[in-house]
Short mmCIF file of C-alpha atoms in Angstrom, two decimals:
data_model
loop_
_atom_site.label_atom_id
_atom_site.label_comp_id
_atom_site.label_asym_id
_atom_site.label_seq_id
_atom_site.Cartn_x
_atom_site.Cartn_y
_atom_site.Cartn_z
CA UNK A 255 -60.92 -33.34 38.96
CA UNK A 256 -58.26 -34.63 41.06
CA UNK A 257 -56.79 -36.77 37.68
CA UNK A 258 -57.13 -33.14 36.23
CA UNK A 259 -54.87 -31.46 39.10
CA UNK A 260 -52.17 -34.12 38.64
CA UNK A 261 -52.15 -33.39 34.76
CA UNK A 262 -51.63 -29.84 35.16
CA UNK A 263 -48.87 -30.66 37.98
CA UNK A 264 -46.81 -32.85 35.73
CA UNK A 265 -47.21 -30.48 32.80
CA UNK A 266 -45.76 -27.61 35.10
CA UNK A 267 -42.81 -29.80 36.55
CA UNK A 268 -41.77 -30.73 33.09
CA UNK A 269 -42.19 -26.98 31.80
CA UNK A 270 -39.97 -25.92 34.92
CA UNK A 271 -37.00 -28.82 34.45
CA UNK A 272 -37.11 -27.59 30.09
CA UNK A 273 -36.77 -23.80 31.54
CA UNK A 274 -33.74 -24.92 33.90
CA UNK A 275 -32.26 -26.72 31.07
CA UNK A 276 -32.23 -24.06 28.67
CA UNK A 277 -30.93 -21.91 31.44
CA UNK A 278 -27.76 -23.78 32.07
CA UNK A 279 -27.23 -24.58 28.15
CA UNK A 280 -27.20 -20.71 27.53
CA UNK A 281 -24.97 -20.39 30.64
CA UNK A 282 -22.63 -23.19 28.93
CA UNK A 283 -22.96 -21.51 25.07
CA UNK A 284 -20.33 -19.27 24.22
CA UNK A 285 -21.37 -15.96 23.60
CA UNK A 286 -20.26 -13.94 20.87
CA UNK A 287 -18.27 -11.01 21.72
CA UNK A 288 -18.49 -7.46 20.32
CA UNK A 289 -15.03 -6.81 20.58
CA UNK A 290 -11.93 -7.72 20.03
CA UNK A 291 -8.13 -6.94 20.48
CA UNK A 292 -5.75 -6.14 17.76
CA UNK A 293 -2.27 -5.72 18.60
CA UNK A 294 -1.10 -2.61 15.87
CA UNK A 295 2.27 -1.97 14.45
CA UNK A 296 2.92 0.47 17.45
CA UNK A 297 2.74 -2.79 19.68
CA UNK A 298 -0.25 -1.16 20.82
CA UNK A 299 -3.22 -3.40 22.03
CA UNK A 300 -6.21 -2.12 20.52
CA UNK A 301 -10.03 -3.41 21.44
CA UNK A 302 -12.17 -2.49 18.30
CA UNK A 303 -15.47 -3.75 17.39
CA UNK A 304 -15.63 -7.65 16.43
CA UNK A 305 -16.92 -6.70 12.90
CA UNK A 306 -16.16 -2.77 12.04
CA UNK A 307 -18.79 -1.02 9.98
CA UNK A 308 -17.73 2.53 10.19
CA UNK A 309 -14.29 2.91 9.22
CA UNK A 310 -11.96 6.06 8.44
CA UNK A 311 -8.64 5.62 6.87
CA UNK A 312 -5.98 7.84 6.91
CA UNK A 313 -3.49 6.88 4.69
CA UNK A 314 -2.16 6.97 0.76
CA UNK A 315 -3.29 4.09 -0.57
CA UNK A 316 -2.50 0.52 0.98
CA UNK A 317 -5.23 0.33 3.49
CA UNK A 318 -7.12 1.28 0.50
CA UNK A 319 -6.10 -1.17 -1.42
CA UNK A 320 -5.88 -3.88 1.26
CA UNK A 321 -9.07 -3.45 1.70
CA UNK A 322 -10.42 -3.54 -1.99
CA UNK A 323 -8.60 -7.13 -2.22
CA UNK A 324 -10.03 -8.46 0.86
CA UNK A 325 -13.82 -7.17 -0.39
CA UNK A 326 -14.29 -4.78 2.78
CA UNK A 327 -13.97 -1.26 0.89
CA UNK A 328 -17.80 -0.48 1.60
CA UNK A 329 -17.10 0.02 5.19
CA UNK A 330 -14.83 2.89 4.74
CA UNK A 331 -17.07 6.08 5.45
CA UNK A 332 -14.46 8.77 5.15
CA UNK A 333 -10.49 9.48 4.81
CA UNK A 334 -7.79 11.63 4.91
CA UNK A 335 -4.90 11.49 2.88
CA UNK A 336 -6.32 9.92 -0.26
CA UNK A 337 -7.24 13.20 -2.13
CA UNK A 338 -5.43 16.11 -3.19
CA UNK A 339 -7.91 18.62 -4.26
CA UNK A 340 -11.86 18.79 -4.58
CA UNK A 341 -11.59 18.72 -8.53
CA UNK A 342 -9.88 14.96 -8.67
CA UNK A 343 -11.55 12.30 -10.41
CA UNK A 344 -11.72 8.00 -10.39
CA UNK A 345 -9.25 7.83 -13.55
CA UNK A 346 -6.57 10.40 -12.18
CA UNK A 347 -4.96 7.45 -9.53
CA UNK A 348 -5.33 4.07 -9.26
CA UNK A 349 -6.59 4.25 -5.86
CA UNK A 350 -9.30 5.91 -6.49
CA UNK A 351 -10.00 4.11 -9.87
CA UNK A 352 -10.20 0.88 -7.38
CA UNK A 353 -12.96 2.31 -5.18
CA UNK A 354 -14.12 5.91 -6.69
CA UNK A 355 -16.54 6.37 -3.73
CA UNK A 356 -13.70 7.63 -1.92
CA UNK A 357 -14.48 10.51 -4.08
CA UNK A 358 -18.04 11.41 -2.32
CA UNK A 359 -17.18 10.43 0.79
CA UNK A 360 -16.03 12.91 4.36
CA UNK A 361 -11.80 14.02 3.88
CA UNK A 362 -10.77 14.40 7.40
CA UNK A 363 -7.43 15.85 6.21
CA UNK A 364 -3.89 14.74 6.60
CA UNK A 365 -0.82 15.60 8.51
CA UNK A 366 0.30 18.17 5.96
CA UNK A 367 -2.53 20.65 6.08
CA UNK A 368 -3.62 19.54 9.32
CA UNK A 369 -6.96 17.53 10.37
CA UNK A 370 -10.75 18.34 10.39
CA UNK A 371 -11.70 16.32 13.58
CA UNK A 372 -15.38 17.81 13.33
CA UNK A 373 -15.96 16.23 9.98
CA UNK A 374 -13.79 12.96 11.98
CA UNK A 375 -16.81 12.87 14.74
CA UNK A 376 -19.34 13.65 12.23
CA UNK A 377 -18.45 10.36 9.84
CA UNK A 378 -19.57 8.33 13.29
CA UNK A 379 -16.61 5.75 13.02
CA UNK A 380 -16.04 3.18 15.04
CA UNK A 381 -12.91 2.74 14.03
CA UNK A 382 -10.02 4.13 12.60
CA UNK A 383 -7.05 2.91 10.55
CA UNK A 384 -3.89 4.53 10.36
CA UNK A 385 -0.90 4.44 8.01
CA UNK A 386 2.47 5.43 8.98
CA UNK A 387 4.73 6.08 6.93
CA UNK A 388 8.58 7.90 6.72
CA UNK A 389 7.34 11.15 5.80
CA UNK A 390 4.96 11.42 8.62
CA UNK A 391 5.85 9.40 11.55
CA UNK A 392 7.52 12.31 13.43
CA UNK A 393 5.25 14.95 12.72
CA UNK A 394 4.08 16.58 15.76
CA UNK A 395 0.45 17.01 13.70
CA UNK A 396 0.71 13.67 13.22
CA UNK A 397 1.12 12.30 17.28
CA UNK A 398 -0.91 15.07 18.14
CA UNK A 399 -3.77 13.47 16.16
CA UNK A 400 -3.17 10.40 17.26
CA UNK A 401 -3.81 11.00 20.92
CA UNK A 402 -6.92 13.44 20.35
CA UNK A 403 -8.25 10.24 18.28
CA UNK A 404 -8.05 8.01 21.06
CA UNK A 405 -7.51 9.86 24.43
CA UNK A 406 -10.09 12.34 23.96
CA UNK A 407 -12.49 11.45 20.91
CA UNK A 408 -12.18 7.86 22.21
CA UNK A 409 -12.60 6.20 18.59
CA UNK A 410 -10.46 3.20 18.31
CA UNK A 411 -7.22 3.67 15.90
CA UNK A 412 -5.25 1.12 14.56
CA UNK A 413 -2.00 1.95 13.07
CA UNK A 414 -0.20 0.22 10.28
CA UNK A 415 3.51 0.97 9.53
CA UNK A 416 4.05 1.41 6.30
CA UNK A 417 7.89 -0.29 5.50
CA UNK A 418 9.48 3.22 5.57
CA UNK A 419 8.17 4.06 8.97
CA UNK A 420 11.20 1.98 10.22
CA UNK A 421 15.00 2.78 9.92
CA UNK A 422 15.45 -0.62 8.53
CA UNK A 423 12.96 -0.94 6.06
CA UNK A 424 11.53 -4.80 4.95
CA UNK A 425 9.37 -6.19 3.12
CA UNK A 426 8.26 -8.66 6.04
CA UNK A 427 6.51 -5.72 7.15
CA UNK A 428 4.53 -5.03 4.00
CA UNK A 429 3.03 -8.38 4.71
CA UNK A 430 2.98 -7.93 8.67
CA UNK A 431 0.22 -4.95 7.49
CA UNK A 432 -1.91 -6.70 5.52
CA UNK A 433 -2.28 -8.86 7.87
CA UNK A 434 -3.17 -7.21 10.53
CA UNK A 435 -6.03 -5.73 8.38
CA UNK A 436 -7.34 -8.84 7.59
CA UNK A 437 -7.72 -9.63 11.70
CA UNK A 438 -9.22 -6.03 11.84
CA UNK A 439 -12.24 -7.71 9.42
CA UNK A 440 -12.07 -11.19 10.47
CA UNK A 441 -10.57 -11.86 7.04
CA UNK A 442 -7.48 -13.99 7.88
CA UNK A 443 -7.16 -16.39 5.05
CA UNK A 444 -7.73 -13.98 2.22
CA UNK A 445 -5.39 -11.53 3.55
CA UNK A 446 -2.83 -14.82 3.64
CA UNK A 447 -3.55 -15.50 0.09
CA UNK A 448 -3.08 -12.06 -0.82
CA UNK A 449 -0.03 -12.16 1.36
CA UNK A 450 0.97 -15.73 -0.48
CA UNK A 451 0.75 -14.41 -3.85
CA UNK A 452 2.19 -11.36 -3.45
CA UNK A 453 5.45 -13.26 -1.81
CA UNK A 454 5.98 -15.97 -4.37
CA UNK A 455 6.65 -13.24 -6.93
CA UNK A 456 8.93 -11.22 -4.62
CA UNK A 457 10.53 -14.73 -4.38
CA UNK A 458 11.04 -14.86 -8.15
CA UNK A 459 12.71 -11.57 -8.63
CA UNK A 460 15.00 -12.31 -5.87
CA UNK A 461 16.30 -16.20 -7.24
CA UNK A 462 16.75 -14.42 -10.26
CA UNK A 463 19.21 -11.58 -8.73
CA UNK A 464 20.38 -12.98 -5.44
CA UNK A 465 23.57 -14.16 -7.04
CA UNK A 466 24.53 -11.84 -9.53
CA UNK A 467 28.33 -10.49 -8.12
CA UNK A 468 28.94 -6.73 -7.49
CA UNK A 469 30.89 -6.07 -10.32
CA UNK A 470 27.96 -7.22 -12.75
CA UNK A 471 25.47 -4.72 -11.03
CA UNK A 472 25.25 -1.16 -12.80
CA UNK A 473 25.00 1.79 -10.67
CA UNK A 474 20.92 2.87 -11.04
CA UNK A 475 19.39 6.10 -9.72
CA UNK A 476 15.97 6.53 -8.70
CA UNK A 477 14.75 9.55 -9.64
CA UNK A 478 11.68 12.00 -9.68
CA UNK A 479 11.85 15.03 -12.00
CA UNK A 480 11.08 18.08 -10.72
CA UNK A 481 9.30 21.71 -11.98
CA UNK A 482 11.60 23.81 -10.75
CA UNK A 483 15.53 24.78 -10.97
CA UNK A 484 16.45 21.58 -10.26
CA UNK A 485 16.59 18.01 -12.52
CA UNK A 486 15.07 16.21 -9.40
CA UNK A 487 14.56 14.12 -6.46
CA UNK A 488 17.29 11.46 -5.92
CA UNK A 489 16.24 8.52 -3.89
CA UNK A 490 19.06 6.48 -1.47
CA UNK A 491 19.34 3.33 -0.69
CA UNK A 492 16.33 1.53 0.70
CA UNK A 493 14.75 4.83 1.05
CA UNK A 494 11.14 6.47 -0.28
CA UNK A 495 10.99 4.49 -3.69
CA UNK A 496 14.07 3.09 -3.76
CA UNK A 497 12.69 0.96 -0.87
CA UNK A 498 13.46 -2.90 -1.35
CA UNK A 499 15.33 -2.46 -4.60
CA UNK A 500 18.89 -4.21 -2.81
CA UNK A 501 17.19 -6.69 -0.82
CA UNK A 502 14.57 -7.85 -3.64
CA UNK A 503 16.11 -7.37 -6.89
CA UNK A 504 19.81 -7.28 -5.73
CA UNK A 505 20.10 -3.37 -7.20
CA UNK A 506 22.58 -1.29 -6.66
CA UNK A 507 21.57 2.44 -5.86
CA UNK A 508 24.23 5.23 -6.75
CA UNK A 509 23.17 7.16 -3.68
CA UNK A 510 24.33 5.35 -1.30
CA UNK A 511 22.69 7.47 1.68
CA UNK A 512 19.28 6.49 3.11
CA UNK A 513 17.36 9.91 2.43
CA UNK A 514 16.50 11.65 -0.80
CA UNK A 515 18.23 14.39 -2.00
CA UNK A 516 17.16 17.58 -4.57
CA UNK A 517 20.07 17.38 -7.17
CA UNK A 518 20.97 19.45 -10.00
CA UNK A 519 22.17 18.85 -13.48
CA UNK A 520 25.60 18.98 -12.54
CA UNK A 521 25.24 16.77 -9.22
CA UNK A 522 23.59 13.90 -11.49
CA UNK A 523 26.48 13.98 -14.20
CA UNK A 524 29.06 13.49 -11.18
CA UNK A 525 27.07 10.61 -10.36
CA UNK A 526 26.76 8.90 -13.46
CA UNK A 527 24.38 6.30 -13.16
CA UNK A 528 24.40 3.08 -15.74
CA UNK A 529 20.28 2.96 -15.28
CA UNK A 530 17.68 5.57 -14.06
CA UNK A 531 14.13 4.64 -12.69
CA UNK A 532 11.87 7.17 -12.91
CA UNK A 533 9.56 7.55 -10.15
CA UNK A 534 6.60 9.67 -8.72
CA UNK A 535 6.77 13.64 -8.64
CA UNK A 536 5.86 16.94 -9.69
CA UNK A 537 6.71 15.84 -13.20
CA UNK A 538 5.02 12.43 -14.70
CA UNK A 539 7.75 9.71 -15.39
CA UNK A 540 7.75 9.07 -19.45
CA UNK A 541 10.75 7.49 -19.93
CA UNK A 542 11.74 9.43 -23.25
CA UNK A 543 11.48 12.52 -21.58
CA UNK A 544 15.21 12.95 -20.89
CA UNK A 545 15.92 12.39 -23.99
CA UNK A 546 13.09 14.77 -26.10
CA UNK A 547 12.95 17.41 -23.42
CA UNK A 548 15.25 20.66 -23.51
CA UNK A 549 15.42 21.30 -20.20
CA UNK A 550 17.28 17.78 -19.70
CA UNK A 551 19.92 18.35 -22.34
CA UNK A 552 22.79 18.72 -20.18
CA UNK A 553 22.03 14.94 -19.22
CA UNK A 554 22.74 13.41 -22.56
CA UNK A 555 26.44 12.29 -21.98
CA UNK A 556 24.62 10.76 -18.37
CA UNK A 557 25.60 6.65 -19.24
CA UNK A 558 21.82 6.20 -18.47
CA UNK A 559 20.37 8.42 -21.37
CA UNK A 560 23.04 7.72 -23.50
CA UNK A 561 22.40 4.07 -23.67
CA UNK A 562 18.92 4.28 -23.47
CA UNK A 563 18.46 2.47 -20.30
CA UNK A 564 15.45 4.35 -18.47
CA UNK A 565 12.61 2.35 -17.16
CA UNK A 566 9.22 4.07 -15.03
CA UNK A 567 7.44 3.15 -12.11
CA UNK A 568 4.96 5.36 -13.47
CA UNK A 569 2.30 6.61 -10.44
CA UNK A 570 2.88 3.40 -8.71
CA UNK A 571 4.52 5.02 -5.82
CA UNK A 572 2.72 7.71 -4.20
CA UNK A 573 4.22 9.16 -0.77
CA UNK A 574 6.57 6.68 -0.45
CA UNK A 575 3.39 4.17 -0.41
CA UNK A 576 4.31 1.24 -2.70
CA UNK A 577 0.47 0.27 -1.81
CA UNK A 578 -0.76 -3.49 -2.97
CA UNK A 579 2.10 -3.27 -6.20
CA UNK A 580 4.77 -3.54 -4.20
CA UNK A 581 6.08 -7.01 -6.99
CA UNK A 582 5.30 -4.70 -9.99
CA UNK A 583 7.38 -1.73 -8.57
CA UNK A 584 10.13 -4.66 -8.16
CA UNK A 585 9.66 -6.54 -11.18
CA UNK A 586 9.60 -3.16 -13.14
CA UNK A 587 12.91 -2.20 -11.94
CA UNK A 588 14.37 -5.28 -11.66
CA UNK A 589 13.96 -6.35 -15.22
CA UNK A 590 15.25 -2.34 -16.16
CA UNK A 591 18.23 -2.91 -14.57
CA UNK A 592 18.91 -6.69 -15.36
CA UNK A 593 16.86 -7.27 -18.79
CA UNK A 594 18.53 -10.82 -19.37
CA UNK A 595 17.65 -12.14 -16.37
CA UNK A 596 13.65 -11.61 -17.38
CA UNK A 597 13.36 -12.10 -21.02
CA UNK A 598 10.83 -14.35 -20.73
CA UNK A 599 8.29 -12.02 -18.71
CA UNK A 600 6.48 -9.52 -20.67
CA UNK A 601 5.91 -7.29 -17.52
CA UNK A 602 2.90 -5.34 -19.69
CA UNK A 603 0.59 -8.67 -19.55
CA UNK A 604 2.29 -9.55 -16.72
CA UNK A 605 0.83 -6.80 -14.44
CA UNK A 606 -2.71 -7.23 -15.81
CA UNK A 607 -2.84 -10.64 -14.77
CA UNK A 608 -1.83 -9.42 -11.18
CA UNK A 609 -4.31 -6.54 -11.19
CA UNK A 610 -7.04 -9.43 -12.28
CA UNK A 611 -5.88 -11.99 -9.31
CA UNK A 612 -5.55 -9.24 -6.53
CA UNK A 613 -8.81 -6.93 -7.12
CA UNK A 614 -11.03 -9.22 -9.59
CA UNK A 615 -10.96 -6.76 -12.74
CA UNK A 616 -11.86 -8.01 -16.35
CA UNK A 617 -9.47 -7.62 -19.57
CA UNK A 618 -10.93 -4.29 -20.24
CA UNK A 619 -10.27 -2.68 -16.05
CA UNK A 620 -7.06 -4.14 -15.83
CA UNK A 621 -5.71 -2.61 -19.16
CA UNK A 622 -7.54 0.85 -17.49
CA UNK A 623 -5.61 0.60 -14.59
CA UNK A 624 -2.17 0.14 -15.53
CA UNK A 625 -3.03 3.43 -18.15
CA UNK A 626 -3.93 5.18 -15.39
CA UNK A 627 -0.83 3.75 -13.13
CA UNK A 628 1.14 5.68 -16.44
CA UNK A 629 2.44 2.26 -17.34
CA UNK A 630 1.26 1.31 -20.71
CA UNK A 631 5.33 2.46 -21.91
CA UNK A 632 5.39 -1.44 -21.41
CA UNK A 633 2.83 -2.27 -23.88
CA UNK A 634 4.75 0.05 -26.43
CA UNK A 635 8.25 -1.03 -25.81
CA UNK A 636 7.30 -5.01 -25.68
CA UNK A 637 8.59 -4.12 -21.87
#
């Protein structure tokens, strides 16, 4: 019995030691934490959720698109900003094209129409991403939304400034904001590659223009048409979608202010410009349209229509949101404006092989999305 006792004795000295043990090895483990802090484009220190599962965007289409190319689009539960109406469908943007369960999901609204923070609380985020750009910033709606989000609804926002937000627009920060969304879903390195593709063909446009001299560069207007009285919406230097178009592509803008102006007829003849992008607005951007319609006739002795030399961003830009095609917006108008210098891209294929790379699309999606994107004027002009 006594051989017995000392059995059971050893067995429960041993059992205590292998408790202490794992004690102090759990005390020495590091422990996962369920947050983490995210310094924003505000400068704003932010402690969100280590790995978000519930998030609402509000925004126009990078965070969107960000997020398609990093692979976390199936944690956005609602947005606000992304749709226009109740009756829009996957194939009428490319946005929604890329992830057309935006259509089903909760619209919280936008800055111009104002916010649904009922249908905010009922999505159950626990997070909430935020893109600012220059047509918003310094909306009262839109600050006023931004505190009720995180001093009273408490929900953790993150806010990404779009390029435009700033006076001084660059395209460092295009790649400052996809970054930070990758740290926002632990997905670093394939927000880098994203970032290191994108950048290497921002780098070609701009060895390829960087030198040519002042007097080589034609005047260029960018330029939305409009559906009423006037011809249209005149973009300024590194402004809305003119954004980038000096610093990348070495283009020189014919409105030399940094706003966008409603011109008429006459204001655009005065002007004169050598090339004219056509970009986003009330009326779509086909680039024989100055030339077939009526209502443009009084532009034909315009150097631009005259010559022929019109090119079209096509729905690419969409609130002054160049989204994830910020090097097709600038290889589009760079080889409009300087054709010689990029004979040897054929920007039609050039773009499906980006829209394959970025988001993973076959032959058949990529040639879908750059219809819907109104670009395939490349694919009949050889562009």
């Amino acid at each position: 019995m006594g051989k017995y006792n000392k059995i059971i004795a050893i067995v429960a000295v041993l059992l205590i030691t292998f408790s202490f043990l794992g004690c102090t090895q759990n005390l020495n483990s590091p422990q996962k934490s369920s947050t983490k802090e995210i310094v924003d484009m505000r400068g704003v220190t932010v402690t969100i959720p280590s790995d978000p599962q519930r998030v609402v965007i509000v925004d126009k289409g990078f965070i969107l698109q960000s997020m398609v190319a990093i692979g976390v689009q199936d944690k956005i539960v609602a947005s606000g900003g992304m749709l226009s109406s109740t009756n829009e469908k996957a194939d009428d943007r490319d946005s929604l094209y890329l992830f057309p369960k935006i259509l089903e999901l909760p619209n919280i609204g936008y800055t111009f129409g104002g916010f649904n923070f009922e249908t905010l609380i009922s999505a159950k985020p626990d997070l909430v991403l935020w893109a600012n750009s220059e047509y918003i910033k310094d909306n009262e709606i839109t600050k006023e939304a931004m505190k009720k989000i995180e001093t009273e609804l408490k929900i953790p926002l993150v806010v990404i400034n779009t390029p435009g937000a700033y006076d001084n627009p660059t395209m460092e920060k295009q790649y400052e904001g996809l970054m930070i969304i990758g740290k926002v879903f632990g997905k670093e390195k394939r927000a880098q590659e994203i970032i290191n593709y994108t950048k290497s063909q921002i780098e070609m446009i701009y060895n390829r223009t960087k030198d040519i001299k002042d007097s080589e560069k034609p005047s260029t207007m960018y330029l939305g048409l409009r559906n009423d009285d006037s011809v249209g919406v005149v973009w300024g230097k590194n402004y809305g979608d003119a954004k980038f178009a000096e610093e990348v592509a070495n283009i020189k803008n014919v409105y030399n202010e940094p706003n966008r102006q409603i011109m008429s007829a006459e204001q655009i003849i005065a002007l004169n410009p050598d090339v004219i992008i056509l970009a986003t607005n009330s009326v779509l951007p086909d680039i024989n349209i100055l030339s077939t319609n009526s209502k443009y006739s009084s532009l034909q002795n315009v150097n631009a229509v005259k010559n022929k030399r019109i090119g079209s961003l096509g729905l690419l830009t969409w609130w002054g949101d160049f989204k994830l095609d910020y090097p097709t917006i600038m290889l589009i108008s760079a080889k409009t404006v300087y054709p010689d210098k990029f004979k040897d891209i054929k920007v039609n294929k050039w773009v499906n092989d980006y829209h394959k790379k970025l988001y993973g699309l076959n032959d058949e999606q990529s040639q879908r999305l750059k219809e819907i994107q109104l670009l395939a004027w490349m694919d009949s002009n050889d562009f």
